[in-house]
Short mmCIF file of N, CA and C in Angstrom, two decimals:
data_model
loop_
_atom_site.label_atom_id
_atom_site.label_comp_id
_atom_site.label_asym_id
_atom_site.label_seq_id
_atom_site.Cartn_x
_atom_site.Cartn_y
_atom_site.Cartn_z
N MET A 135 30.46 -130.91 -105.44
CA MET A 135 30.27 -130.59 -106.22
C MET A 135 29.99 -132.31 -106.94
N GLY A 136 29.91 -132.42 -108.25
CA GLY A 136 29.21 -133.68 -109.01
C GLY A 136 30.46 -134.69 -108.62
N GLY A 137 29.45 -136.08 -109.26
CA GLY A 137 30.11 -137.32 -109.21
C GLY A 137 31.67 -136.83 -109.34
N ALA A 138 32.51 -138.25 -108.89
CA ALA A 138 34.09 -138.15 -109.23
C ALA A 138 34.04 -139.54 -110.82
N GLY A 139 35.12 -139.28 -110.73
CA GLY A 139 35.96 -140.31 -112.08
C GLY A 139 35.09 -139.96 -113.62
N ALA A 140 35.78 -140.57 -114.27
CA ALA A 140 35.98 -139.89 -115.92
C ALA A 140 35.04 -141.31 -116.46
N ASP A 141 34.14 -141.79 -115.64
CA ASP A 141 32.84 -142.27 -116.66
C ASP A 141 32.46 -141.74 -117.89
N SER A 142 32.63 -142.30 -118.80
CA SER A 142 32.18 -141.57 -120.49
C SER A 142 31.11 -142.42 -121.06
N GLY A 143 30.50 -143.66 -120.13
CA GLY A 143 30.15 -144.46 -120.90
C GLY A 143 27.86 -143.59 -120.57
N ALA A 144 27.48 -143.46 -121.48
CA ALA A 144 26.03 -142.89 -121.38
C ALA A 144 25.09 -144.01 -121.30
N GLY A 145 24.53 -143.72 -120.46
CA GLY A 145 22.71 -144.40 -119.78
C GLY A 145 22.05 -144.29 -120.28
N ALA A 146 20.74 -144.75 -120.47
CA ALA A 146 19.22 -144.47 -121.16
C ALA A 146 18.66 -143.00 -121.09
N GLY A 147 18.98 -142.60 -122.27
CA GLY A 147 18.45 -141.01 -122.30
C GLY A 147 19.64 -140.39 -122.04
N GLU A 148 21.09 -140.50 -121.63
CA GLU A 148 21.59 -140.02 -121.66
C GLU A 148 22.29 -139.38 -122.64
N LEU A 149 22.92 -138.15 -122.76
CA LEU A 149 23.76 -137.44 -123.87
C LEU A 149 25.42 -137.64 -123.55
N ASP A 150 26.08 -138.76 -124.69
CA ASP A 150 27.14 -139.55 -124.63
C ASP A 150 28.19 -138.62 -124.94
N MET A 151 29.23 -138.28 -124.13
CA MET A 151 30.08 -137.07 -123.74
C MET A 151 31.51 -137.67 -124.16
N GLY A 152 31.24 -138.99 -124.28
CA GLY A 152 32.59 -140.05 -124.41
C GLY A 152 33.48 -140.16 -125.61
N GLY A 153 32.62 -139.20 -126.51
CA GLY A 153 33.36 -139.47 -127.65
C GLY A 153 33.55 -140.80 -128.50
N GLU A 154 32.85 -141.44 -127.89
CA GLU A 154 32.80 -142.86 -128.76
C GLU A 154 31.14 -143.17 -129.62
N GLY A 155 31.81 -144.28 -130.08
CA GLY A 155 29.72 -144.08 -130.59
C GLY A 155 29.36 -143.33 -131.93
N GLY A 156 30.02 -142.86 -132.81
CA GLY A 156 29.90 -142.09 -134.02
C GLY A 156 29.06 -141.41 -133.92
N ASP A 157 29.03 -140.34 -134.49
CA ASP A 157 27.77 -139.29 -134.66
C ASP A 157 26.98 -138.83 -134.14
N ASP A 158 26.01 -140.66 -133.60
CA ASP A 158 24.71 -140.10 -133.55
C ASP A 158 24.13 -140.02 -131.51
N ALA A 159 25.92 -140.52 -131.53
CA ALA A 159 25.73 -140.71 -130.20
C ALA A 159 25.68 -139.32 -128.95
N LEU A 160 26.05 -138.06 -130.10
CA LEU A 160 25.85 -137.02 -129.58
C LEU A 160 24.53 -136.43 -129.45
N VAL A 161 23.48 -136.59 -130.42
CA VAL A 161 22.22 -136.06 -130.34
C VAL A 161 21.62 -136.38 -129.41
N PRO A 162 21.03 -135.77 -127.90
CA PRO A 162 20.14 -136.13 -127.16
C PRO A 162 18.80 -136.76 -127.78
N ALA A 163 18.52 -138.03 -126.52
CA ALA A 163 17.60 -138.70 -126.49
C ALA A 163 16.32 -138.45 -126.31
N SER A 164 16.04 -137.32 -125.68
CA SER A 164 14.93 -136.66 -125.21
C SER A 164 15.53 -135.13 -124.85
N GLY A 165 14.99 -133.91 -124.20
CA GLY A 165 15.61 -133.01 -123.47
C GLY A 165 17.10 -132.52 -124.00
N ARG A 166 17.32 -131.17 -124.64
CA ARG A 166 18.57 -131.16 -124.74
C ARG A 166 18.70 -130.95 -122.88
N ASP A 167 18.38 -129.96 -122.19
CA ASP A 167 18.72 -129.84 -120.71
C ASP A 167 19.06 -131.02 -119.96
N GLU A 168 18.13 -131.76 -120.23
CA GLU A 168 18.15 -132.56 -119.00
C GLU A 168 19.61 -133.30 -119.81
N ASP A 169 19.95 -134.42 -120.22
CA ASP A 169 20.75 -135.07 -121.50
C ASP A 169 22.10 -134.64 -120.76
N ASP A 170 22.01 -133.14 -121.25
CA ASP A 170 23.72 -132.25 -121.09
C ASP A 170 23.81 -132.09 -119.55
N GLU A 171 23.10 -132.04 -118.37
CA GLU A 171 22.75 -132.12 -116.78
C GLU A 171 23.80 -133.34 -116.63
N ALA A 172 23.04 -134.16 -117.18
CA ALA A 172 22.89 -135.81 -116.45
C ALA A 172 24.95 -135.99 -116.94
N ALA A 173 24.77 -135.81 -118.56
CA ALA A 173 25.89 -136.17 -119.10
C ALA A 173 27.88 -134.88 -117.92
N ALA A 174 27.15 -134.30 -118.06
CA ALA A 174 28.28 -132.77 -117.44
C ALA A 174 28.12 -132.85 -115.99
N GLU A 175 27.32 -133.77 -114.93
CA GLU A 175 27.74 -134.78 -113.64
C GLU A 175 28.35 -135.82 -113.18
N ARG A 176 29.25 -136.39 -114.94
CA ARG A 176 30.43 -137.29 -115.00
C ARG A 176 31.15 -136.60 -114.85
N GLY A 177 32.30 -136.68 -113.66
CA GLY A 177 32.99 -135.68 -112.91
C GLY A 177 34.46 -135.71 -113.89
N ALA A 178 35.14 -135.19 -113.81
CA ALA A 178 36.98 -135.23 -113.90
C ALA A 178 37.46 -135.57 -112.91
N PRO A 179 38.64 -135.69 -113.09
CA PRO A 179 39.65 -135.64 -112.21
C PRO A 179 39.19 -134.78 -110.82
N HIS A 180 39.35 -135.04 -109.47
CA HIS A 180 38.52 -134.36 -108.27
C HIS A 180 37.26 -134.52 -107.98
N GLY A 181 36.06 -134.72 -108.13
CA GLY A 181 35.11 -134.54 -109.25
C GLY A 181 34.31 -133.12 -109.00
N VAL A 182 35.60 -132.73 -110.13
CA VAL A 182 35.18 -131.14 -110.25
C VAL A 182 34.43 -131.60 -111.74
N THR A 183 32.90 -131.45 -111.73
CA THR A 183 31.97 -131.88 -113.19
C THR A 183 32.10 -130.36 -114.00
N LEU A 184 32.00 -130.87 -115.47
CA LEU A 184 31.77 -129.86 -116.04
C LEU A 184 31.19 -129.07 -115.91
N ILE A 185 29.78 -128.93 -115.09
CA ILE A 185 29.18 -127.83 -114.48
C ILE A 185 29.97 -127.00 -113.47
N ASP A 186 30.99 -127.56 -111.99
CA ASP A 186 31.78 -126.94 -111.48
C ASP A 186 33.05 -126.23 -112.17
N HIS A 187 33.23 -126.60 -113.26
CA HIS A 187 34.45 -125.89 -114.15
C HIS A 187 33.80 -124.65 -114.45
N ALA A 188 32.75 -124.52 -115.56
CA ALA A 188 32.37 -123.69 -115.77
C ALA A 188 31.63 -122.65 -114.33
N GLN A 189 31.21 -122.95 -113.73
CA GLN A 189 31.07 -121.99 -112.83
C GLN A 189 32.43 -121.64 -111.72
N MET A 190 33.22 -122.25 -111.66
CA MET A 190 34.23 -121.54 -111.41
C MET A 190 35.15 -120.83 -111.88
N SER A 191 35.28 -120.74 -113.62
CA SER A 191 35.56 -120.48 -114.44
C SER A 191 34.86 -118.99 -114.53
N ALA A 192 33.62 -119.08 -114.16
CA ALA A 192 33.01 -117.99 -113.79
C ALA A 192 32.65 -117.22 -113.15
N GLU A 193 33.39 -117.40 -111.96
CA GLU A 193 33.83 -117.46 -110.97
C GLU A 193 35.04 -116.09 -111.09
N LEU A 194 36.09 -116.64 -112.13
CA LEU A 194 37.37 -116.27 -112.00
C LEU A 194 37.22 -115.28 -113.15
N ALA A 195 36.34 -115.43 -113.97
CA ALA A 195 36.46 -114.60 -115.12
C ALA A 195 35.66 -113.22 -114.71
N GLU A 196 35.27 -113.05 -113.63
CA GLU A 196 34.99 -111.80 -112.78
C GLU A 196 36.32 -111.41 -112.67
N GLY A 197 36.88 -111.13 -112.17
CA GLY A 197 38.44 -110.89 -111.82
C GLY A 197 38.53 -109.90 -110.51
N ASP A 198 37.58 -110.12 -109.86
CA ASP A 198 37.47 -109.69 -108.13
C ASP A 198 37.80 -110.42 -107.39
N ARG A 199 37.99 -111.48 -107.69
CA ARG A 199 38.22 -112.61 -106.91
C ARG A 199 39.75 -113.59 -106.78
N ALA A 200 40.78 -113.68 -106.61
CA ALA A 200 41.44 -114.49 -106.57
C ALA A 200 41.58 -115.70 -106.61
N LEU A 201 42.05 -116.55 -107.80
CA LEU A 201 42.11 -117.73 -107.34
C LEU A 201 42.35 -118.63 -106.40
N ALA A 202 43.27 -118.56 -105.74
CA ALA A 202 43.34 -119.20 -104.35
C ALA A 202 42.16 -119.60 -103.42
N ARG A 203 41.36 -118.06 -103.59
CA ARG A 203 40.20 -117.59 -102.86
C ARG A 203 38.98 -118.43 -103.80
N VAL A 204 38.85 -119.01 -104.83
CA VAL A 204 37.41 -119.72 -105.82
C VAL A 204 38.03 -121.10 -105.18
N LEU A 205 39.21 -121.35 -105.39
CA LEU A 205 40.27 -122.96 -104.97
C LEU A 205 39.71 -123.32 -103.58
N GLU A 206 39.70 -122.27 -102.55
CA GLU A 206 39.48 -122.68 -101.62
C GLU A 206 38.25 -122.66 -100.54
N ALA A 207 37.06 -122.38 -101.24
CA ALA A 207 35.73 -122.00 -101.22
C ALA A 207 35.41 -123.82 -102.12
N ARG A 208 35.98 -124.08 -102.68
CA ARG A 208 35.39 -125.76 -103.09
C ARG A 208 36.45 -126.43 -102.30
N GLY A 209 37.37 -126.29 -102.37
CA GLY A 209 38.37 -127.25 -101.62
C GLY A 209 39.50 -127.77 -102.20
N LEU A 210 39.72 -127.13 -103.22
CA LEU A 210 40.70 -127.37 -104.11
C LEU A 210 42.17 -127.04 -104.08
N THR A 211 43.13 -127.69 -104.36
CA THR A 211 44.76 -127.38 -104.89
C THR A 211 44.54 -126.55 -106.19
N GLU A 212 45.66 -125.51 -106.26
CA GLU A 212 45.80 -125.67 -107.84
C GLU A 212 46.13 -126.66 -108.59
N ALA A 213 46.96 -127.59 -108.58
CA ALA A 213 47.03 -128.29 -109.08
C ALA A 213 46.01 -129.46 -109.15
N GLN A 214 45.26 -129.47 -108.40
CA GLN A 214 43.80 -129.89 -108.37
C GLN A 214 42.99 -129.56 -110.16
N TRP A 215 42.70 -127.93 -110.25
CA TRP A 215 42.00 -127.25 -110.16
C TRP A 215 43.17 -127.30 -112.09
N ASN A 216 44.01 -127.49 -112.20
CA ASN A 216 44.85 -127.12 -113.31
C ASN A 216 44.82 -129.00 -114.00
N GLU A 217 44.60 -129.78 -112.95
CA GLU A 217 44.38 -131.30 -113.63
C GLU A 217 42.65 -131.52 -113.71
N SER A 218 41.82 -130.95 -114.04
CA SER A 218 40.86 -131.13 -113.76
C SER A 218 40.44 -130.05 -115.30
N THR A 219 41.03 -128.54 -115.49
CA THR A 219 41.20 -127.63 -116.37
C THR A 219 41.78 -128.64 -117.70
N LEU A 220 42.72 -129.51 -117.53
CA LEU A 220 43.22 -130.20 -118.64
C LEU A 220 42.15 -131.11 -118.94
N TYR A 221 41.30 -132.04 -118.39
CA TYR A 221 40.55 -132.63 -118.33
C TYR A 221 39.52 -132.70 -119.57
N TRP A 222 39.00 -131.51 -118.79
CA TRP A 222 37.70 -130.71 -119.81
C TRP A 222 38.19 -129.62 -121.17
N MET A 223 39.30 -129.72 -120.73
CA MET A 223 39.53 -128.66 -121.79
C MET A 223 40.30 -129.74 -123.17
N GLN A 224 40.60 -130.80 -122.99
CA GLN A 224 41.02 -132.46 -123.79
C GLN A 224 39.31 -132.53 -124.51
N ARG A 225 38.28 -133.02 -123.02
CA ARG A 225 37.41 -133.40 -123.52
C ARG A 225 36.49 -132.17 -124.65
N MET A 226 36.68 -130.87 -124.45
CA MET A 226 36.07 -130.37 -125.37
C MET A 226 36.40 -130.46 -126.55
N GLY A 227 38.28 -130.15 -126.51
CA GLY A 227 38.70 -129.84 -127.75
C GLY A 227 38.66 -131.61 -128.65
N ASP A 228 39.06 -132.44 -128.26
CA ASP A 228 38.32 -133.87 -128.82
C ASP A 228 36.88 -133.76 -129.22
N ASP A 229 35.99 -133.29 -128.62
CA ASP A 229 35.17 -133.57 -129.74
C ASP A 229 34.75 -132.54 -130.39
N VAL A 230 34.84 -131.96 -130.35
CA VAL A 230 35.11 -130.86 -131.42
C VAL A 230 36.35 -131.19 -133.13
N MET A 231 37.05 -132.08 -132.22
CA MET A 231 38.12 -132.79 -133.46
C MET A 231 37.25 -134.33 -133.99
N ASP A 232 36.45 -134.67 -133.00
CA ASP A 232 35.87 -135.70 -133.54
C ASP A 232 34.23 -135.61 -134.24
N HIS A 233 33.49 -134.32 -133.51
CA HIS A 233 32.38 -134.19 -134.28
C HIS A 233 32.19 -132.49 -134.89
N ALA A 234 32.77 -131.84 -134.95
CA ALA A 234 32.88 -131.08 -135.75
C ALA A 234 31.82 -130.11 -135.16
N GLN A 235 31.07 -129.22 -136.27
CA GLN A 235 29.57 -129.15 -135.80
C GLN A 235 28.70 -129.26 -134.86
N ARG A 236 29.31 -130.73 -134.61
CA ARG A 236 28.23 -131.85 -133.78
C ARG A 236 28.92 -131.57 -132.31
N ALA A 237 29.50 -131.31 -132.23
CA ALA A 237 30.09 -131.24 -130.96
C ALA A 237 29.41 -130.49 -130.26
N ARG A 238 28.91 -131.05 -128.77
CA ARG A 238 28.61 -130.69 -127.46
C ARG A 238 29.18 -130.43 -126.44
N ILE A 239 29.87 -130.72 -126.00
CA ILE A 239 30.57 -129.96 -124.66
C ILE A 239 31.26 -128.68 -124.60
N PRO A 240 31.73 -128.66 -125.85
CA PRO A 240 31.77 -126.55 -125.89
C PRO A 240 30.36 -125.68 -125.59
N ILE A 241 29.22 -126.63 -126.18
CA ILE A 241 27.60 -125.33 -126.18
C ILE A 241 27.11 -125.56 -124.61
N VAL A 242 27.59 -127.31 -124.30
CA VAL A 242 27.14 -126.79 -122.86
C VAL A 242 27.79 -126.16 -121.65
N TYR A 243 29.33 -125.95 -122.10
CA TYR A 243 29.91 -125.38 -121.65
C TYR A 243 29.83 -124.06 -120.97
N SER A 244 29.56 -123.99 -122.32
CA SER A 244 29.20 -122.48 -122.29
C SER A 244 27.79 -122.06 -122.11
N ASP A 245 27.00 -123.12 -122.70
CA ASP A 245 25.54 -122.88 -121.67
C ASP A 245 25.88 -122.50 -120.19
N PHE A 246 26.31 -123.12 -119.29
CA PHE A 246 26.55 -123.08 -117.64
C PHE A 246 27.19 -121.92 -117.68
N PHE A 247 28.79 -121.61 -118.54
CA PHE A 247 29.04 -120.45 -117.98
C PHE A 247 28.36 -118.91 -117.80
N ALA A 248 27.96 -119.29 -119.42
CA ALA A 248 27.30 -117.99 -118.90
C ALA A 248 26.17 -118.18 -117.87
N LYS A 249 25.23 -119.06 -117.67
CA LYS A 249 24.22 -118.68 -116.52
C LYS A 249 24.89 -118.31 -114.96
N ALA A 250 25.54 -119.05 -115.19
CA ALA A 250 26.82 -118.62 -113.62
C ALA A 250 26.67 -117.54 -113.82
N GLN A 251 28.02 -116.79 -114.90
CA GLN A 251 28.41 -115.75 -114.89
C GLN A 251 27.19 -114.63 -114.98
N ASP A 252 25.94 -114.92 -115.38
CA ASP A 252 24.42 -113.98 -115.26
C ASP A 252 24.52 -114.01 -113.99
N ALA A 253 23.89 -115.52 -113.00
CA ALA A 253 23.78 -115.16 -112.01
C ALA A 253 24.75 -113.97 -111.13
N LEU A 254 25.79 -114.18 -111.25
CA LEU A 254 26.96 -113.39 -110.01
C LEU A 254 26.87 -112.23 -110.14
N LYS A 255 26.48 -111.19 -111.20
CA LYS A 255 25.92 -109.61 -111.13
C LYS A 255 25.12 -109.02 -112.10
N PRO A 256 24.40 -108.39 -111.55
CA PRO A 256 22.85 -107.92 -112.97
C PRO A 256 23.87 -107.26 -113.53
N LEU A 257 22.85 -107.19 -114.64
CA LEU A 257 22.89 -107.22 -115.95
C LEU A 257 23.35 -105.22 -115.84
N PRO A 258 24.55 -104.98 -116.56
CA PRO A 258 24.53 -103.35 -116.09
C PRO A 258 23.47 -102.16 -117.29
N THR A 259 22.97 -101.47 -116.58
CA THR A 259 21.76 -100.82 -116.96
C THR A 259 22.72 -100.01 -118.82
N MET A 260 21.71 -100.61 -119.70
CA MET A 260 22.31 -99.42 -120.93
C MET A 260 21.04 -100.08 -121.59
N ASP A 261 20.74 -98.58 -122.63
CA ASP A 261 19.84 -99.21 -123.92
C ASP A 261 20.21 -99.77 -124.58
N VAL A 262 19.68 -99.83 -126.10
CA VAL A 262 20.37 -100.46 -126.76
C VAL A 262 21.18 -99.74 -128.08
N GLU A 263 20.81 -98.48 -127.64
CA GLU A 263 21.58 -97.22 -128.69
C GLU A 263 23.09 -97.53 -127.42
N GLY A 264 22.99 -97.33 -126.55
CA GLY A 264 24.38 -97.49 -126.15
C GLY A 264 25.26 -98.27 -126.12
N TYR A 265 24.72 -99.62 -126.46
CA TYR A 265 25.12 -100.96 -126.44
C TYR A 265 25.89 -100.59 -127.89
N ALA A 266 25.44 -99.96 -128.67
CA ALA A 266 25.63 -100.03 -130.32
C ALA A 266 26.71 -99.22 -130.42
N THR A 267 26.85 -97.89 -129.33
CA THR A 267 27.70 -97.35 -128.91
C THR A 267 28.91 -97.95 -128.47
N LEU A 268 28.84 -99.13 -127.61
CA LEU A 268 29.98 -98.99 -127.32
C LEU A 268 30.69 -99.74 -128.62
N VAL A 269 29.78 -100.89 -128.75
CA VAL A 269 30.39 -101.64 -129.36
C VAL A 269 31.39 -100.64 -130.57
N ALA A 270 30.51 -100.35 -130.57
CA ALA A 270 31.30 -99.03 -132.21
C ALA A 270 33.08 -98.71 -131.55
N ALA A 271 32.69 -98.52 -130.10
CA ALA A 271 34.27 -97.96 -129.66
C ALA A 271 35.09 -99.02 -129.36
N ILE A 272 34.57 -100.16 -128.99
CA ILE A 272 35.13 -101.48 -129.07
C ILE A 272 36.18 -101.06 -130.25
N GLN A 273 35.12 -101.62 -131.52
CA GLN A 273 35.92 -101.70 -132.63
C GLN A 273 36.59 -100.91 -133.16
N ALA A 274 36.61 -99.35 -133.10
CA ALA A 274 37.36 -98.19 -133.27
C ALA A 274 38.50 -98.41 -132.60
N ALA A 275 38.79 -98.72 -131.38
CA ALA A 275 39.59 -98.44 -130.23
C ALA A 275 40.54 -99.78 -130.73
N GLY A 276 40.13 -101.02 -131.04
CA GLY A 276 40.70 -102.26 -131.63
C GLY A 276 40.71 -102.89 -130.09
N SER A 277 40.36 -102.86 -129.39
CA SER A 277 40.85 -103.79 -127.98
C SER A 277 39.14 -103.16 -127.49
N PRO A 278 38.95 -104.00 -125.71
CA PRO A 278 37.74 -103.43 -125.09
C PRO A 278 38.20 -102.85 -124.38
N ALA A 279 40.10 -102.81 -124.03
CA ALA A 279 39.53 -102.25 -122.39
C ALA A 279 39.49 -100.25 -122.16
N GLN A 280 40.08 -99.99 -123.14
CA GLN A 280 39.94 -98.48 -123.07
C GLN A 280 38.03 -97.77 -122.66
N PRO A 281 37.22 -98.97 -123.81
CA PRO A 281 35.90 -98.41 -124.09
C PRO A 281 35.43 -98.56 -122.46
N LEU A 282 35.44 -99.71 -121.84
CA LEU A 282 35.04 -100.59 -120.61
C LEU A 282 34.95 -99.69 -119.78
N ALA A 283 36.55 -99.68 -119.42
CA ALA A 283 36.92 -98.67 -118.52
C ALA A 283 36.33 -97.28 -118.31
N ALA A 284 35.68 -96.55 -119.46
CA ALA A 284 35.14 -95.00 -119.90
C ALA A 284 34.12 -95.36 -119.32
N ARG A 285 33.71 -96.58 -119.15
CA ARG A 285 32.03 -96.59 -118.70
C ARG A 285 32.42 -97.36 -117.26
N GLY A 286 33.51 -97.91 -116.69
CA GLY A 286 33.24 -97.92 -115.57
C GLY A 286 32.56 -100.26 -115.91
N LEU A 287 32.69 -100.37 -116.84
CA LEU A 287 32.57 -102.24 -117.22
C LEU A 287 34.24 -102.69 -117.22
N SER A 288 33.19 -104.15 -116.64
CA SER A 288 34.04 -105.09 -117.02
C SER A 288 34.34 -106.10 -118.15
N ILE A 289 35.25 -106.61 -118.69
CA ILE A 289 35.03 -108.03 -119.59
C ILE A 289 33.74 -108.86 -119.20
N ALA A 290 33.39 -109.11 -118.31
CA ALA A 290 32.82 -109.64 -117.79
C ALA A 290 31.27 -109.21 -117.93
N ASP A 291 31.09 -107.90 -117.84
CA ASP A 291 29.87 -107.03 -117.97
C ASP A 291 29.81 -107.16 -119.00
N TYR A 292 30.92 -107.26 -120.39
CA TYR A 292 30.30 -106.87 -121.61
C TYR A 292 30.11 -108.25 -121.80
N LEU A 293 29.98 -109.37 -121.50
CA LEU A 293 30.19 -110.60 -121.88
C LEU A 293 28.15 -110.46 -121.68
N ARG A 294 28.06 -110.27 -120.15
CA ARG A 294 26.52 -111.01 -119.97
C ARG A 294 25.85 -109.35 -121.00
N LEU A 295 26.52 -108.50 -121.46
CA LEU A 295 25.54 -107.34 -121.78
C LEU A 295 25.37 -108.31 -123.44
N SER A 296 26.24 -108.57 -124.03
CA SER A 296 26.79 -108.66 -125.38
C SER A 296 25.30 -110.30 -125.11
N ARG A 297 25.51 -111.09 -124.28
CA ARG A 297 24.48 -112.20 -124.41
C ARG A 297 23.19 -111.80 -124.87
N HIS A 298 22.89 -110.46 -123.82
CA HIS A 298 21.74 -109.90 -123.77
C HIS A 298 21.54 -109.36 -124.50
N PHE A 299 22.38 -108.50 -124.96
CA PHE A 299 21.80 -107.88 -126.41
C PHE A 299 21.29 -108.89 -128.26
N ALA A 300 22.17 -110.00 -128.08
CA ALA A 300 22.27 -111.23 -129.04
C ALA A 300 21.01 -111.55 -128.80
N ARG A 301 20.23 -111.92 -127.68
CA ARG A 301 18.95 -112.77 -127.09
C ARG A 301 17.94 -111.92 -127.31
N ALA A 302 17.84 -110.19 -127.36
CA ALA A 302 16.84 -109.36 -127.17
C ALA A 302 16.21 -109.15 -128.98
N MET A 303 17.56 -109.06 -129.31
CA MET A 303 17.92 -108.07 -130.92
C MET A 303 17.65 -109.73 -131.81
N ALA A 304 17.68 -111.01 -131.72
CA ALA A 304 16.96 -112.29 -132.09
C ALA A 304 15.59 -111.91 -132.01
N ALA A 305 14.98 -111.71 -131.26
CA ALA A 305 13.33 -111.65 -130.94
C ALA A 305 12.73 -110.18 -131.39
N ASP A 306 13.11 -109.48 -131.30
CA ASP A 306 12.78 -107.57 -131.75
C ASP A 306 13.81 -106.93 -132.71
N ALA A 307 13.26 -107.40 -134.20
CA ALA A 307 13.35 -106.91 -135.13
C ALA A 307 14.05 -105.47 -135.02
N GLU A 308 13.47 -104.79 -134.49
CA GLU A 308 13.13 -103.65 -134.50
C GLU A 308 14.57 -103.17 -133.41
N LEU A 309 14.52 -103.89 -132.67
CA LEU A 309 16.13 -103.26 -132.18
C LEU A 309 17.02 -103.90 -132.63
N ALA A 310 16.79 -104.91 -132.95
CA ALA A 310 17.82 -104.76 -134.17
C ALA A 310 17.89 -103.98 -135.13
N ARG A 311 17.30 -103.07 -135.83
CA ARG A 311 17.39 -102.47 -136.40
C ARG A 311 17.93 -101.49 -136.00
N ARG A 312 17.43 -101.17 -135.05
CA ARG A 312 18.35 -99.71 -134.04
C ARG A 312 19.69 -99.77 -133.94
N PHE A 313 19.89 -101.34 -133.12
CA PHE A 313 21.37 -101.40 -133.12
C PHE A 313 22.06 -100.70 -134.25
N PHE A 314 21.59 -101.68 -135.25
CA PHE A 314 22.93 -101.54 -136.84
C PHE A 314 22.55 -100.32 -137.05
N GLU A 315 21.72 -99.30 -136.95
CA GLU A 315 21.33 -97.97 -137.37
C GLU A 315 22.38 -97.17 -136.72
N VAL A 316 22.40 -97.35 -135.25
CA VAL A 316 23.90 -96.61 -134.72
C VAL A 316 24.96 -97.07 -134.77
N LEU A 317 25.26 -98.55 -134.98
CA LEU A 317 26.54 -99.06 -135.21
C LEU A 317 27.05 -98.73 -136.49
N GLN A 318 26.24 -97.86 -137.40
CA GLN A 318 26.49 -98.03 -139.11
C GLN A 318 26.98 -96.04 -139.07
N ALA A 319 26.30 -95.47 -138.21
CA ALA A 319 26.40 -94.01 -138.13
C ALA A 319 27.82 -93.77 -137.34
N LEU A 320 27.99 -94.52 -136.56
CA LEU A 320 29.57 -94.27 -135.55
C LEU A 320 30.55 -94.45 -136.26
N ALA A 321 30.80 -95.97 -137.66
CA ALA A 321 31.68 -96.28 -137.98
C ALA A 321 32.07 -95.53 -139.41
N PRO A 322 33.72 -95.74 -138.99
CA PRO A 322 34.45 -94.81 -139.70
C PRO A 322 34.07 -94.93 -141.21
N PRO A 323 34.32 -94.04 -142.11
CA PRO A 323 34.09 -94.55 -143.54
C PRO A 323 35.11 -95.55 -143.67
N ALA A 324 34.53 -96.46 -144.47
CA ALA A 324 35.51 -96.89 -145.01
C ALA A 324 36.78 -96.43 -146.23
N ASN A 325 38.09 -96.86 -145.69
CA ASN A 325 39.15 -96.26 -146.59
C ASN A 325 38.72 -97.34 -147.80
N GLU A 326 39.01 -95.97 -148.96
CA GLU A 326 39.14 -96.05 -150.19
C GLU A 326 40.55 -96.78 -151.41
N VAL A 327 40.17 -98.12 -151.35
CA VAL A 327 41.10 -99.01 -152.25
C VAL A 327 41.83 -98.44 -153.69
N GLU A 328 43.15 -97.74 -153.53
CA GLU A 328 43.78 -97.33 -154.67
C GLU A 328 44.17 -98.21 -155.85
N VAL A 329 43.89 -97.97 -156.70
CA VAL A 329 43.95 -99.22 -158.14
C VAL A 329 45.08 -98.25 -158.77
#
């Protein structure tokens, strides 16, 4: 795992994630990836870095491994995991409270969680029309449980698909048009409001 200790002072070129130093302290000095990784390596209790926590959380989110097995593989107890979780959740919350939309820790965590989750299993095979149909089914059901189960997908699969299609549609206007065309065609008619 990464380094132990709760050092929050940023060195030259590092991203300060310690919550001190004003808004400008959270702006990367050089590249986001290098600075974010350097700051995320400053660990929480028991040497669980932000990256470690994101990776372990991604493993747990798959739902196919018990907490005890994930922790055992990392040499941690449940009490140590809970302590490190509290540490990182508190740092993320403090970062948001202190810096609002300029908060960096939740973004870094999310990026590492997504990378770790995407590395665990392949993207389910689905085209944009199938994805739009799935999104419409989830919206109609009010919950993802039944539409995902009917397709043999997990919540983790849905997150992978959502990230994939968000990136793909952001880069391809035609793909986005097809998605919204199918989604709109499957949407129930809006209820008319009686006056």
